[in-house]
Each structure stands twice: as C-alpha cells, then as structure tokens.
PDB file of C-alpha atoms and ligand atoms in Angstrom:
ATOM      1  CA  UNK A   1     -27.706   3.910  31.361  1.00 93.00           C
ATOM      2  CA  UNK A   2     -27.215   0.164  31.162  1.00 95.00           C
ATOM      3  CA  UNK A   3     -25.816   0.435  27.643  1.00 97.00           C
ATOM      4  CA  UNK A   4     -23.613   3.316  28.717  1.00 97.00           C
ATOM      5  CA  UNK A   5     -22.168   1.329  31.614  1.00 97.00           C
ATOM      6  CA  UNK A   6     -21.517  -1.667  29.376  1.00 98.00           C
ATOM      7  CA  UNK A   7     -19.826   0.450  26.677  1.00 98.00           C
ATOM      8  CA  UNK A   8     -17.708   2.251  29.266  1.00 98.00           C
ATOM      9  CA  UNK A   9     -16.517  -1.070  30.631  1.00 98.00           C
ATOM     10  CA  UNK A  10     -15.826  -2.522  27.178  1.00 98.00           C
ATOM     11  CA  UNK A  11     -13.966   0.590  25.952  1.00 98.00           C
ATOM     12  CA  UNK A  12     -12.199   1.166  29.291  1.00 98.00           C
ATOM     13  CA  UNK A  13     -13.545   4.683  29.162  1.00 98.00           C
ATOM     14  CA  UNK A  14     -14.030   7.480  31.653  1.00 98.00           C
ATOM     15  CA  UNK A  15     -16.376  10.418  31.334  1.00 98.00           C
ATOM     16  CA  UNK A  16     -15.152  13.905  32.250  1.00 98.00           C
ATOM     17  CA  UNK A  17     -17.636  16.787  32.420  1.00 98.00           C
ATOM     18  CA  UNK A  18     -17.012  20.506  32.745  1.00 98.00           C
ATOM     19  CA  UNK A  19     -18.836  22.443  35.482  1.00 98.00           C
ATOM     20  CA  UNK A  20     -21.028  24.087  32.783  1.00 98.00           C
ATOM     21  CA  UNK A  21     -22.467  20.810  31.450  1.00 98.00           C
ATOM     22  CA  UNK A  22     -26.214  20.065  31.798  1.00 98.00           C
ATOM     23  CA  UNK A  23     -27.276  18.427  35.105  1.00 98.00           C
ATOM     24  CA  UNK A  24     -27.901  14.984  33.530  1.00 98.00           C
ATOM     25  CA  UNK A  25     -24.336  14.918  32.174  1.00 98.00           C
ATOM     26  CA  UNK A  26     -22.772  16.067  35.441  1.00 98.00           C
ATOM     27  CA  UNK A  27     -24.730  13.333  37.232  1.00 98.00           C
ATOM     28  CA  UNK A  28     -23.489  10.497  34.994  1.00 98.00           C
ATOM     29  CA  UNK A  29     -19.851  11.688  34.705  1.00 98.00           C
ATOM     30  CA  UNK A  30     -16.964  10.075  36.563  1.00 98.00           C
ATOM     31  CA  UNK A  31     -15.529  13.526  37.337  1.00 98.00           C
ATOM     32  CA  UNK A  32     -16.913  17.052  37.116  1.00 98.00           C
ATOM     33  CA  UNK A  33     -14.432  19.921  37.238  1.00 98.00           C
ATOM     34  CA  UNK A  34     -12.962  23.141  35.904  1.00 97.00           C
ATOM     35  CA  UNK A  35     -10.795  23.293  32.810  1.00 94.00           C
ATOM     36  CA  UNK A  36      -7.508  22.824  34.680  1.00 90.00           C
ATOM     37  CA  UNK A  37      -8.738  19.947  36.849  1.00 95.00           C
ATOM     38  CA  UNK A  38     -10.126  18.118  33.821  1.00 95.00           C
ATOM     39  CA  UNK A  39      -6.895  18.535  31.801  1.00 90.00           C
ATOM     40  CA  UNK A  40      -4.882  17.117  34.705  1.00 92.00           C
ATOM     41  CA  UNK A  41      -7.353  14.272  35.210  1.00 95.00           C
ATOM     42  CA  UNK A  42      -7.148  13.424  31.506  1.00 94.00           C
ATOM     43  CA  UNK A  43      -3.352  13.253  31.693  1.00 91.00           C
ATOM     44  CA  UNK A  44      -3.402  10.929  34.710  1.00 93.00           C
ATOM     45  CA  UNK A  45      -6.482   8.840  33.928  1.00 94.00           C
ATOM     46  CA  UNK A  46      -6.099   5.098  33.929  1.00 94.00           C
ATOM     47  CA  UNK A  47      -8.283   4.641  30.831  1.00 97.00           C
ATOM     48  CA  UNK A  48      -8.049   3.930  27.117  1.00 98.00           C
ATOM     49  CA  UNK A  49     -10.798   6.330  26.117  1.00 98.00           C
ATOM     50  CA  UNK A  50     -11.823   9.713  27.532  1.00 98.00           C
ATOM     51  CA  UNK A  51     -15.269  11.078  26.745  1.00 98.00           C
ATOM     52  CA  UNK A  52     -14.842  14.812  27.205  1.00 98.00           C
ATOM     53  CA  UNK A  53     -18.136  16.557  27.888  1.00 98.00           C
ATOM     54  CA  UNK A  54     -17.305  20.203  27.395  1.00 98.00           C
ATOM     55  CA  UNK A  55     -16.271  22.287  24.376  1.00 97.00           C
ATOM     56  CA  UNK A  56     -13.687  21.690  21.673  1.00 95.00           C
ATOM     57  CA  UNK A  57     -10.647  23.442  23.163  1.00 95.00           C
ATOM     58  CA  UNK A  58     -11.042  21.473  26.408  1.00 95.00           C
ATOM     59  CA  UNK A  59     -11.107  18.132  24.579  1.00 96.00           C
ATOM     60  CA  UNK A  60      -8.117  19.287  22.512  1.00 95.00           C
ATOM     61  CA  UNK A  61      -6.162  20.199  25.663  1.00 95.00           C
ATOM     62  CA  UNK A  62      -6.963  16.753  27.080  1.00 95.00           C
ATOM     63  CA  UNK A  63      -5.744  15.137  23.840  1.00 95.00           C
ATOM     64  CA  UNK A  64      -2.508  17.144  24.077  1.00 94.00           C
ATOM     65  CA  UNK A  65      -1.854  16.047  27.649  1.00 93.00           C
ATOM     66  CA  UNK A  66      -2.929  12.439  27.061  1.00 93.00           C
ATOM     67  CA  UNK A  67      -1.487  11.591  23.620  1.00 92.00           C
ATOM     68  CA  UNK A  68      -1.733   7.843  24.299  1.00 93.00           C
ATOM     69  CA  UNK A  69      -5.503   7.996  24.906  1.00 96.00           C
ATOM     70  CA  UNK A  70      -8.413   8.424  22.555  1.00 97.00           C
ATOM     71  CA  UNK A  71     -10.338  11.604  23.416  1.00 97.00           C
ATOM     72  CA  UNK A  72     -13.930  11.825  22.212  1.00 98.00           C
ATOM     73  CA  UNK A  73     -16.051  14.982  22.036  1.00 98.00           C
ATOM     74  CA  UNK A  74     -19.704  13.812  21.888  1.00 98.00           C
ATOM     75  CA  UNK A  75     -20.870  16.679  19.635  1.00 97.00           C
ATOM     76  CA  UNK A  76     -18.605  18.625  17.275  1.00 95.00           C
ATOM     77  CA  UNK A  77     -20.930  21.633  17.416  1.00 96.00           C
ATOM     78  CA  UNK A  78     -19.613  22.216  20.955  1.00 97.00           C
ATOM     79  CA  UNK A  79     -17.260  25.033  19.988  1.00 96.00           C
ATOM     80  CA  UNK A  80     -16.079  28.009  22.053  1.00 97.00           C
ATOM     81  CA  UNK A  81     -16.671  31.311  20.249  1.00 97.00           C
ATOM     82  CA  UNK A  82     -13.986  32.992  22.392  1.00 98.00           C
ATOM     83  CA  UNK A  83     -11.394  30.465  21.186  1.00 97.00           C
ATOM     84  CA  UNK A  84     -12.411  31.288  17.596  1.00 96.00           C
ATOM     85  CA  UNK A  85     -11.671  35.017  18.082  1.00 98.00           C
ATOM     86  CA  UNK A  86      -7.943  34.751  17.404  1.00 98.00           C
ATOM     87  CA  UNK A  87      -5.807  32.975  14.801  1.00 98.00           C
ATOM     88  CA  UNK A  88      -2.160  31.842  14.934  1.00 98.00           C
ATOM     89  CA  UNK A  89      -1.357  34.593  12.377  1.00 98.00           C
ATOM     90  CA  UNK A  90      -2.718  37.195  14.806  1.00 98.00           C
ATOM     91  CA  UNK A  91      -0.411  35.869  17.542  1.00 98.00           C
ATOM     92  CA  UNK A  92       2.602  35.959  15.217  1.00 98.00           C
ATOM     93  CA  UNK A  93       1.794  39.569  14.311  1.00 98.00           C
ATOM     94  CA  UNK A  94       1.583  40.509  18.018  1.00 98.00           C
ATOM     95  CA  UNK A  95       4.955  38.857  18.665  1.00 98.00           C
ATOM     96  CA  UNK A  96       6.503  40.779  15.786  1.00 98.00           C
ATOM     97  CA  UNK A  97       5.180  44.042  17.291  1.00 98.00           C
ATOM     98  CA  UNK A  98       6.365  43.186  20.830  1.00 98.00           C
ATOM     99  CA  UNK A  99       9.503  41.058  20.419  1.00 97.00           C
ATOM    100  CA  UNK A 100      10.487  41.182  24.112  1.00 96.00           C
ATOM    101  CA  UNK A 101       7.117  39.984  25.366  1.00 98.00           C
ATOM    102  CA  UNK A 102       6.256  36.429  26.402  1.00 97.00           C
ATOM    103  CA  UNK A 103       3.017  35.045  24.946  1.00 98.00           C
ATOM    104  CA  UNK A 104       0.466  33.537  27.329  1.00 98.00           C
ATOM    105  CA  UNK A 105      -2.617  31.996  25.807  1.00 98.00           C
ATOM    106  CA  UNK A 106      -5.794  31.258  27.693  1.00 98.00           C
ATOM    107  CA  UNK A 107      -6.747  27.590  27.545  1.00 97.00           C
ATOM    108  CA  UNK A 108      -9.841  28.809  25.629  1.00 97.00           C
ATOM    109  CA  UNK A 109      -7.863  28.873  22.360  1.00 97.00           C
ATOM    110  CA  UNK A 110      -7.150  26.501  19.487  1.00 96.00           C
ATOM    111  CA  UNK A 111      -4.157  24.151  19.529  1.00 96.00           C
ATOM    112  CA  UNK A 112      -2.693  26.238  16.668  1.00 97.00           C
ATOM    113  CA  UNK A 113      -2.791  29.365  18.879  1.00 98.00           C
ATOM    114  CA  UNK A 114      -1.346  27.440  21.835  1.00 98.00           C
ATOM    115  CA  UNK A 115       1.498  26.359  19.538  1.00 98.00           C
ATOM    116  CA  UNK A 116       2.456  30.047  19.124  1.00 98.00           C
ATOM    117  CA  UNK A 117       2.540  30.578  22.909  1.00 98.00           C
ATOM    118  CA  UNK A 118       5.177  30.234  25.617  1.00 97.00           C
ATOM    119  CA  UNK A 119       2.622  28.813  28.035  1.00 97.00           C
ATOM    120  CA  UNK A 120      -1.116  28.413  28.432  1.00 97.00           C
ATOM    121  CA  UNK A 121      -3.159  29.351  31.494  1.00 97.00           C
ATOM    122  CA  UNK A 122      -6.637  28.733  32.861  1.00 96.00           C
ATOM    123  CA  UNK A 123      -8.687  31.110  34.987  1.00 95.00           C
ATOM    124  CA  UNK A 124      -7.505  29.300  38.120  1.00 94.00           C
ATOM    125  CA  UNK A 125      -3.754  29.593  37.522  1.00 95.00           C
ATOM    126  CA  UNK A 126      -3.350  32.638  35.238  1.00 97.00           C
ATOM    127  CA  UNK A 127      -1.805  34.888  37.914  1.00 96.00           C
ATOM    128  CA  UNK A 128       0.509  32.143  39.179  1.00 95.00           C
ATOM    129  CA  UNK A 129       1.797  31.308  35.691  1.00 96.00           C
ATOM    130  CA  UNK A 130       2.202  35.006  34.858  1.00 96.00           C
ATOM    131  CA  UNK A 131       4.219  35.611  38.027  1.00 94.00           C
ATOM    132  CA  UNK A 132       6.475  32.642  37.263  1.00 93.00           C
ATOM    133  CA  UNK A 133       7.546  34.271  33.968  1.00 93.00           C
ATOM    134  CA  UNK A 134      10.600  36.554  33.973  1.00 93.00           C
ATOM    135  CA  UNK A 135       9.255  38.932  31.283  1.00 95.00           C
ATOM    136  CA  UNK A 136       8.119  42.457  32.185  1.00 96.00           C
ATOM    137  CA  UNK A 137       5.913  42.523  29.115  1.00 98.00           C
ATOM    138  CA  UNK A 138       3.405  39.760  28.362  1.00 98.00           C
ATOM    139  CA  UNK A 139       0.981  39.306  25.469  1.00 98.00           C
ATOM    140  CA  UNK A 140      -2.222  37.698  26.731  1.00 98.00           C
ATOM    141  CA  UNK A 141      -4.748  36.231  24.261  1.00 98.00           C
ATOM    142  CA  UNK A 142      -7.617  35.948  23.498  1.00 98.00           C
ATOM    143  CA  UNK A 143      -9.784  37.081  26.462  1.00 98.00           C
ATOM    144  CA  UNK A 144      -9.504  40.865  26.880  1.00 98.00           C
ATOM    145  CA  UNK A 145     -11.332  40.951  30.215  1.00 98.00           C
ATOM    146  CA  UNK A 146      -9.086  38.328  31.790  1.00 98.00           C
ATOM    147  CA  UNK A 147      -6.081  40.157  30.282  1.00 98.00           C
ATOM    148  CA  UNK A 148      -7.190  43.417  31.944  1.00 98.00           C
ATOM    149  CA  UNK A 149      -7.774  41.559  35.212  1.00 97.00           C
ATOM    150  CA  UNK A 150      -4.191  40.219  35.057  1.00 97.00           C
ATOM    151  CA  UNK A 151      -2.857  43.702  34.301  1.00 97.00           C
ATOM    152  CA  UNK A 152      -4.660  45.103  37.351  1.00 96.00           C
ATOM    153  CA  UNK A 153      -3.403  42.352  39.689  1.00 95.00           C
ATOM    154  CA  UNK A 154       0.226  41.945  38.596  1.00 94.00           C
ATOM    155  CA  UNK A 155       3.060  44.371  38.122  1.00 90.00           C
ATOM    156  CA  UNK A 156       3.374  43.388  34.451  1.00 96.00           C
ATOM    157  CA  UNK A 157       2.622  45.282  31.283  1.00 98.00           C
ATOM    158  CA  UNK A 158      -0.041  43.154  29.604  1.00 98.00           C
ATOM    159  CA  UNK A 159      -0.792  43.495  25.896  1.00 98.00           C
ATOM    160  CA  UNK A 160      -4.369  42.302  25.513  1.00 98.00           C
ATOM    161  CA  UNK A 161      -6.517  41.083  22.621  1.00 98.00           C
ATOM    162  CA  UNK A 162     -10.176  42.015  22.250  1.00 98.00           C
ATOM    163  CA  UNK A 163     -11.684  38.530  22.495  1.00 98.00           C
ATOM    164  CA  UNK A 164     -14.495  37.859  24.941  1.00 98.00           C
ATOM    165  CA  UNK A 165     -16.835  35.156  26.179  1.00 98.00           C
ATOM    166  CA  UNK A 166     -20.313  36.145  24.985  1.00 97.00           C
ATOM    167  CA  UNK A 167     -22.003  34.965  28.198  1.00 98.00           C
ATOM    168  CA  UNK A 168     -19.652  36.650  30.695  1.00 98.00           C
ATOM    169  CA  UNK A 169     -19.194  39.833  28.632  1.00 98.00           C
ATOM    170  CA  UNK A 170     -22.977  40.390  28.624  1.00 98.00           C
ATOM    171  CA  UNK A 171     -23.059  40.874  32.407  1.00 98.00           C
ATOM    172  CA  UNK A 172     -23.397  44.579  33.325  1.00 98.00           C
ATOM    173  CA  UNK A 173     -23.037  46.677  36.446  1.00 98.00           C
ATOM    174  CA  UNK A 174     -26.853  46.916  36.544  1.00 98.00           C
ATOM    175  CA  UNK A 175     -27.000  43.117  36.991  1.00 98.00           C
ATOM    176  CA  UNK A 176     -24.719  43.494  40.007  1.00 98.00           C
ATOM    177  CA  UNK A 177     -26.929  46.247  41.468  1.00 98.00           C
ATOM    178  CA  UNK A 178     -30.099  44.197  40.983  1.00 98.00           C
ATOM    179  CA  UNK A 179     -28.603  41.006  42.445  1.00 98.00           C
ATOM    180  CA  UNK A 180     -27.215  42.895  45.457  1.00 98.00           C
ATOM    181  CA  UNK A 181     -30.604  44.505  46.078  1.00 98.00           C
ATOM    182  CA  UNK A 182     -32.441  41.160  45.879  1.00 98.00           C
ATOM    183  CA  UNK A 183     -29.881  39.235  47.953  1.00 98.00           C
ATOM    184  CA  UNK A 184     -28.161  41.701  50.275  1.00 98.00           C
ATOM    185  CA  UNK A 185     -26.584  38.971  52.450  1.00 98.00           C
ATOM    186  CA  UNK A 186     -25.098  36.969  49.571  1.00 98.00           C
ATOM    187  CA  UNK A 187     -21.430  36.713  48.626  1.00 98.00           C
ATOM    188  CA  UNK A 188     -21.018  37.790  44.989  1.00 98.00           C
ATOM    189  CA  UNK A 189     -18.577  35.570  43.053  1.00 98.00           C
ATOM    190  CA  UNK A 190     -17.590  36.515  39.491  1.00 98.00           C
ATOM    191  CA  UNK A 191     -15.495  34.752  36.849  1.00 98.00           C
ATOM    192  CA  UNK A 192     -12.503  36.800  35.598  1.00 98.00           C
ATOM    193  CA  UNK A 193     -14.016  36.698  32.077  1.00 98.00           C
ATOM    194  CA  UNK A 194     -16.560  39.370  33.159  1.00 98.00           C
ATOM    195  CA  UNK A 195     -15.955  43.046  32.322  1.00 98.00           C
ATOM    196  CA  UNK A 196     -13.493  44.840  34.663  1.00 97.00           C
ATOM    197  CA  UNK A 197     -16.232  47.089  36.087  1.00 98.00           C
ATOM    198  CA  UNK A 198     -18.225  43.964  37.071  1.00 98.00           C
ATOM    199  CA  UNK A 199     -15.157  42.174  38.505  1.00 98.00           C
ATOM    200  CA  UNK A 200     -14.351  45.287  40.557  1.00 97.00           C
ATOM    201  CA  UNK A 201     -17.776  45.068  42.228  1.00 98.00           C
ATOM    202  CA  UNK A 202     -17.566  41.347  43.089  1.00 98.00           C
ATOM    203  CA  UNK A 203     -16.587  40.029  46.536  1.00 98.00           C
ATOM    204  CA  UNK A 204     -14.567  37.206  44.962  1.00 98.00           C
ATOM    205  CA  UNK A 205     -13.150  36.796  41.451  1.00 98.00           C
ATOM    206  CA  UNK A 206     -12.616  33.097  40.844  1.00 98.00           C
ATOM    207  CA  UNK A 207     -12.642  30.371  38.181  1.00 98.00           C
ATOM    208  CA  UNK A 208     -15.343  27.731  38.445  1.00 98.00           C
ATOM    209  CA  UNK A 209     -13.210  25.408  40.608  1.00 98.00           C
ATOM    210  CA  UNK A 210     -12.480  28.292  42.999  1.00 98.00           C
ATOM    211  CA  UNK A 211     -16.220  29.007  43.261  1.00 98.00           C
ATOM    212  CA  UNK A 212     -16.905  25.372  44.157  1.00 98.00           C
ATOM    213  CA  UNK A 213     -14.316  25.552  46.962  1.00 98.00           C
ATOM    214  CA  UNK A 214     -15.525  28.960  48.218  1.00 98.00           C
ATOM    215  CA  UNK A 215     -19.132  27.743  48.413  1.00 98.00           C
ATOM    216  CA  UNK A 216     -18.017  24.668  50.355  1.00 98.00           C
ATOM    217  CA  UNK A 217     -15.614  26.373  52.737  1.00 98.00           C
ATOM    218  CA  UNK A 218     -17.155  29.739  53.534  1.00 98.00           C
ATOM    219  CA  UNK A 219     -19.571  30.220  56.413  1.00 98.00           C
ATOM    220  CA  UNK A 220     -22.064  32.346  54.404  1.00 98.00           C
ATOM    221  CA  UNK A 221     -25.168  30.563  53.155  1.00 98.00           C
ATOM    222  CA  UNK A 222     -26.125  32.692  50.132  1.00 98.00           C
ATOM    223  CA  UNK A 223     -24.071  33.192  46.972  1.00 99.00           C
ATOM    224  CA  UNK A 224     -24.620  35.168  43.772  1.00 99.00           C
ATOM    225  CA  UNK A 225     -22.946  33.204  40.991  1.00 99.00           C
ATOM    226  CA  UNK A 226     -21.310  35.249  38.233  1.00 98.00           C
ATOM    227  CA  UNK A 227     -20.535  32.474  35.803  1.00 98.00           C
ATOM    228  CA  UNK A 228     -22.328  30.143  33.407  1.00 98.00           C
ATOM    229  CA  UNK A 229     -25.576  28.696  34.787  1.00 98.00           C
ATOM    230  CA  UNK A 230     -24.410  25.049  34.628  1.00 98.00           C
ATOM    231  CA  UNK A 231     -22.338  25.555  37.763  1.00 98.00           C
ATOM    232  CA  UNK A 232     -25.504  26.178  39.810  1.00 98.00           C
ATOM    233  CA  UNK A 233     -26.381  22.473  39.596  1.00 98.00           C
ATOM    234  CA  UNK A 234     -23.098  21.359  41.131  1.00 98.00           C
ATOM    235  CA  UNK A 235     -23.159  24.081  43.790  1.00 98.00           C
ATOM    236  CA  UNK A 236     -26.713  23.178  44.820  1.00 98.00           C
ATOM    237  CA  UNK A 237     -26.032  19.425  44.843  1.00 98.00           C
ATOM    238  CA  UNK A 238     -22.901  19.771  46.967  1.00 98.00           C
ATOM    239  CA  UNK A 239     -24.320  22.372  49.371  1.00 98.00           C
ATOM    240  CA  UNK A 240     -28.026  21.561  49.856  1.00 98.00           C
ATOM    241  CA  UNK A 241     -28.210  23.802  52.923  1.00 98.00           C
ATOM    242  CA  UNK A 242     -26.983  26.882  50.983  1.00 98.00           C
ATOM    243  CA  UNK A 243     -28.659  29.050  48.323  1.00 98.00           C
ATOM    244  CA  UNK A 244     -27.248  30.096  44.950  1.00 98.00           C
ATOM    245  CA  UNK A 245     -28.572  32.806  42.616  1.00 98.00           C
ATOM    246  CA  UNK A 246     -27.464  33.544  39.038  1.00 98.00           C
ATOM    247  CA  UNK A 247     -25.933  37.009  38.631  1.00 98.00           C
ATOM    248  CA  UNK A 248     -27.551  37.489  35.221  1.00 98.00           C
ATOM    249  CA  UNK A 249     -29.839  35.566  32.836  1.00 96.00           C
ATOM    250  CA  UNK A 250     -27.205  36.111  30.106  1.00 97.00           C
ATOM    251  CA  UNK A 251     -24.883  33.597  31.792  1.00 98.00           C
ATOM    252  CA  UNK A 252     -25.762  30.754  29.442  1.00 98.00           C
ATOM    253  CA  UNK A 253     -23.459  28.951  26.988  1.00 98.00           C
ATOM    254  CA  UNK A 254     -25.524  27.123  24.379  1.00 97.00           C
ATOM    255  CA  UNK A 255     -22.684  25.054  22.951  1.00 97.00           C
ATOM    256  CA  UNK A 256     -22.007  23.562  26.409  1.00 98.00           C
ATOM    257  CA  UNK A 257     -25.531  22.102  26.271  1.00 98.00           C
ATOM    258  CA  UNK A 258     -25.185  19.981  23.137  1.00 98.00           C
ATOM    259  CA  UNK A 259     -23.990  16.948  25.118  1.00 98.00           C
ATOM    260  CA  UNK A 260     -26.759  14.415  25.790  1.00 98.00           C
ATOM    261  CA  UNK A 261     -26.610  10.893  27.282  1.00 97.00           C
ATOM    262  CA  UNK A 262     -27.581   9.512  23.835  1.00 97.00           C
ATOM    263  CA  UNK A 263     -24.633  11.258  22.195  1.00 98.00           C
ATOM    264  CA  UNK A 264     -22.263   9.853  24.790  1.00 98.00           C
ATOM    265  CA  UNK A 265     -23.560   6.345  24.081  1.00 98.00           C
ATOM    266  CA  UNK A 266     -23.235   6.925  20.303  1.00 98.00           C
ATOM    267  CA  UNK A 267     -19.657   8.218  20.532  1.00 98.00           C
ATOM    268  CA  UNK A 268     -18.610   5.288  22.744  1.00 98.00           C
ATOM    269  CA  UNK A 269     -20.167   2.890  20.265  1.00 98.00           C
ATOM    270  CA  UNK A 270     -18.574   4.487  17.173  1.00 98.00           C
ATOM    271  CA  UNK A 271     -15.421   5.933  18.787  1.00 98.00           C
ATOM    272  CA  UNK A 272     -16.241   9.178  16.941  1.00 98.00           C
ATOM    273  CA  UNK A 273     -16.116  12.199  16.880  1.00 98.00           C
ATOM    274  CA  UNK A 274     -12.524  12.486  18.112  1.00 97.00           C
ATOM    275  CA  UNK A 275     -10.739  15.562  19.420  1.00 96.00           C
ATOM    276  CA  UNK A 276      -8.327  16.248  16.594  1.00 84.00           C
ATOM    277  CA  UNK A 277      -5.100  18.166  17.074  1.00 92.00           C
ATOM    278  CA  UNK A 278      -3.509  19.068  13.729  1.00 87.00           C
ATOM    279  CA  UNK A 279      -0.216  17.075  13.648  1.00 86.00           C
ATOM    280  CA  UNK A 280       1.821  20.107  12.527  1.00 90.00           C
ATOM    281  CA  UNK A 281       1.045  21.980  15.758  1.00 96.00           C
ATOM    282  CA  UNK A 282       0.622  19.181  18.325  1.00 96.00           C
ATOM    283  CA  UNK A 283       4.210  19.100  19.657  1.00 96.00           C
ATOM    284  CA  UNK A 284       4.479  22.891  20.130  1.00 97.00           C
ATOM    285  CA  UNK A 285       0.969  23.190  21.585  1.00 98.00           C
ATOM    286  CA  UNK A 286       1.734  20.335  24.003  1.00 96.00           C
ATOM    287  CA  UNK A 287       4.860  22.154  25.178  1.00 97.00           C
ATOM    288  CA  UNK A 288       2.811  25.273  26.012  1.00 97.00           C
ATOM    289  CA  UNK A 289       0.232  23.255  27.996  1.00 95.00           C
ATOM    290  CA  UNK A 290       2.943  21.253  29.786  1.00 94.00           C
ATOM    291  CA  UNK A 291       4.720  24.500  30.718  1.00 94.00           C
ATOM    292  CA  UNK A 292       1.518  25.614  32.455  1.00 94.00           C
ATOM    293  CA  UNK A 293       1.372  22.320  34.364  1.00 90.00           C
ATOM    294  CA  UNK A 294       5.053  22.671  35.406  1.00 90.00           C
ATOM    295  CA  UNK A 295       4.653  26.303  36.496  1.00 87.00           C
ATOM    296  CA  UNK A 296       1.669  25.488  38.719  1.00 81.00           C
TER     297      UNK A 296
HETATM  298  P1  LIG R   1     -12.923  27.465  34.266  1.00 61.32           P
HETATM  299  O1  LIG R   1     -11.499  27.240  33.902  1.00 61.32           O
HETATM  300  O2  LIG R   1     -13.085  28.420  35.404  1.00 61.32           O
HETATM  301  O3  LIG R   1     -13.634  26.167  34.462  1.00 61.32           O
HETATM  302  O4  LIG R   1     -13.636  28.244  33.057  1.00 61.32           O
HETATM  303  C1  LIG R   1     -13.750  27.678  31.809  1.00 61.32           C
HETATM  304  C2  LIG R   1     -14.422  28.571  30.856  1.00 61.32           C
HETATM  305  O5  LIG R   1     -14.516  28.249  29.698  1.00 61.32           O
HETATM  306  C3  LIG R   1     -14.975  29.844  31.307  1.00 61.32           C
HETATM  307  O6  LIG R   1     -15.828  30.405  30.354  1.00 61.32           O
END
C-alpha cells in the first residue's frame, strides 16, 4: 500500500473501480461506480494517469473520453465476452438491412463497434438515450436481453442482436422463486441484462448505480441482488444496517476478478498495459460515446 501510494503520487494517477471489482480493489480505489459514472469521472479527472479496474471495454471508453490521459488496464485478460459477441461487420450488415434505423450500441462493445453506431448507452441511460432519438426503428447491439427490455418499455421498434452476458443470462425464473421463498420481505432488484422473464418478475430493474441508490434511499431493509456478486460488497459496506442476498450463484464474472493490488502497483510502475483504441476507429467511436453524454 505504501508503494502504491507513492507511485500514485509520482504518476499523478487515480484509481477507478467498477462495482463488480473484488472487495480489496474497491477498498483501495479513489472512486467506485457503474460504467457511466466511471466514464464521466475519467473524462473530468484531474490526473495524468487513470488506472481502470474493470474490463477492457470500460477502459477503452475511458480512453475515448479522456484522450489526453494515459489509461491503464491492470490485466489484459479482463475482457467482456458480451462485447466480443459482435463485430463491426455485423453492425454494417444490420444497417444495410435496416437503412432507416439508428444504431445504438451498449457500452459493453468494442471501440470498432461503437464507431459504427450513432450513440452508445449504458444500462443506466439506455431508455433516456433511446427516447432522445427521432428514429422509429432502432438497432440495438449486442445485448439481446437489454434490447428486449428497451422494446418493452419504449414505443420503438427495436432490432436486437443475440449477444448476452453469461452471468446475467444464467439467472432463471426458478432462482427468482427460490430467492422470494427464502426472503419474502426483500425487494428484488435485477439488472436489465437478465432474461425478460426474470426482469418481469423483479420489483426494480436497474443498472448497478441505480441499485446502489435504491439500497440507500428505500426504507426496506432486505434486498435480493440480481447482478454480479461484486456489488454486494459495496452495498453491505454502505448500508451496514441492511441485508443483501445474491439472486443466483451464477452471478459471477471471472474476468472482473483478475485485478489485484500487485497488478495495480506493477502497471503504475511500468505504465503498461494500456487501454488501446485502434487509431482508425477512435474519432468515430468517441463521437458515439460523446453523443451519449450529450443526450443524458
Ligand atoms: P452497469 O453499467 O450497470 O455498471 O453494468 C455494467 C455491466 O457490465 C453489466 O454487466
């Protein structure tokens, strides 16, 4: 910790951690947040170096919004399998099939896919960004469950793609039944990346930042948490008088757990690995992310 503090000072660095990061990383970070909050913090941070503790697309989004800063991703194995489920060629083919449709890409996508999009969204602003678009028809990639959620909650025709988050997609209606039986008083919160039949049975459908606010603001004292297990640490720390239960044991993202304090120290020492945005796509991808920021 001493070495980490010294390196942070010398590099003028800040450490951002996503809500799914391991407890030790959340505890040493300067800020813990959801994907939108962290992108905005990266853009505004008064720092030379940003250590992004999360997965690759998050560090890439930070690099797009903070082109004058060096963004480090402590472990390059921290990839998002959902983001890898669509290519820029796939998006171009969808556009060719639906020429009147706008393209919205979930922030869980590569910079090359963002570059093919009119705007990006995160779970916390997807409906707002969608409603700010004039198009009746919208292509939404790559998360099919979030796409179906948007279709059900907006008047738009949404063309979806069959990508999914392995952890959220594994949650079944039986998990909901079991959790409700075990914790009948609890509020059930689910991330919009869960299957539609699970989302339909939740009390609240929220991104991770929305869950943090709901847990803080609501009077209830028990919550069933339908998102990746890392969030339980933050919820428990911030609300010691309340109780939080995972909705399903499948809610675990292994690649989020590659970050360790040692790796953070090593990347601050070596200034590697860096979040790399291919130069050919950076300007167009940045425009899509900035459009999201403007629209929200
Ligand atoms: P949030 O935007 O809600 O933090 O979610 C990020 C994510 O990757 C969900 O799987």
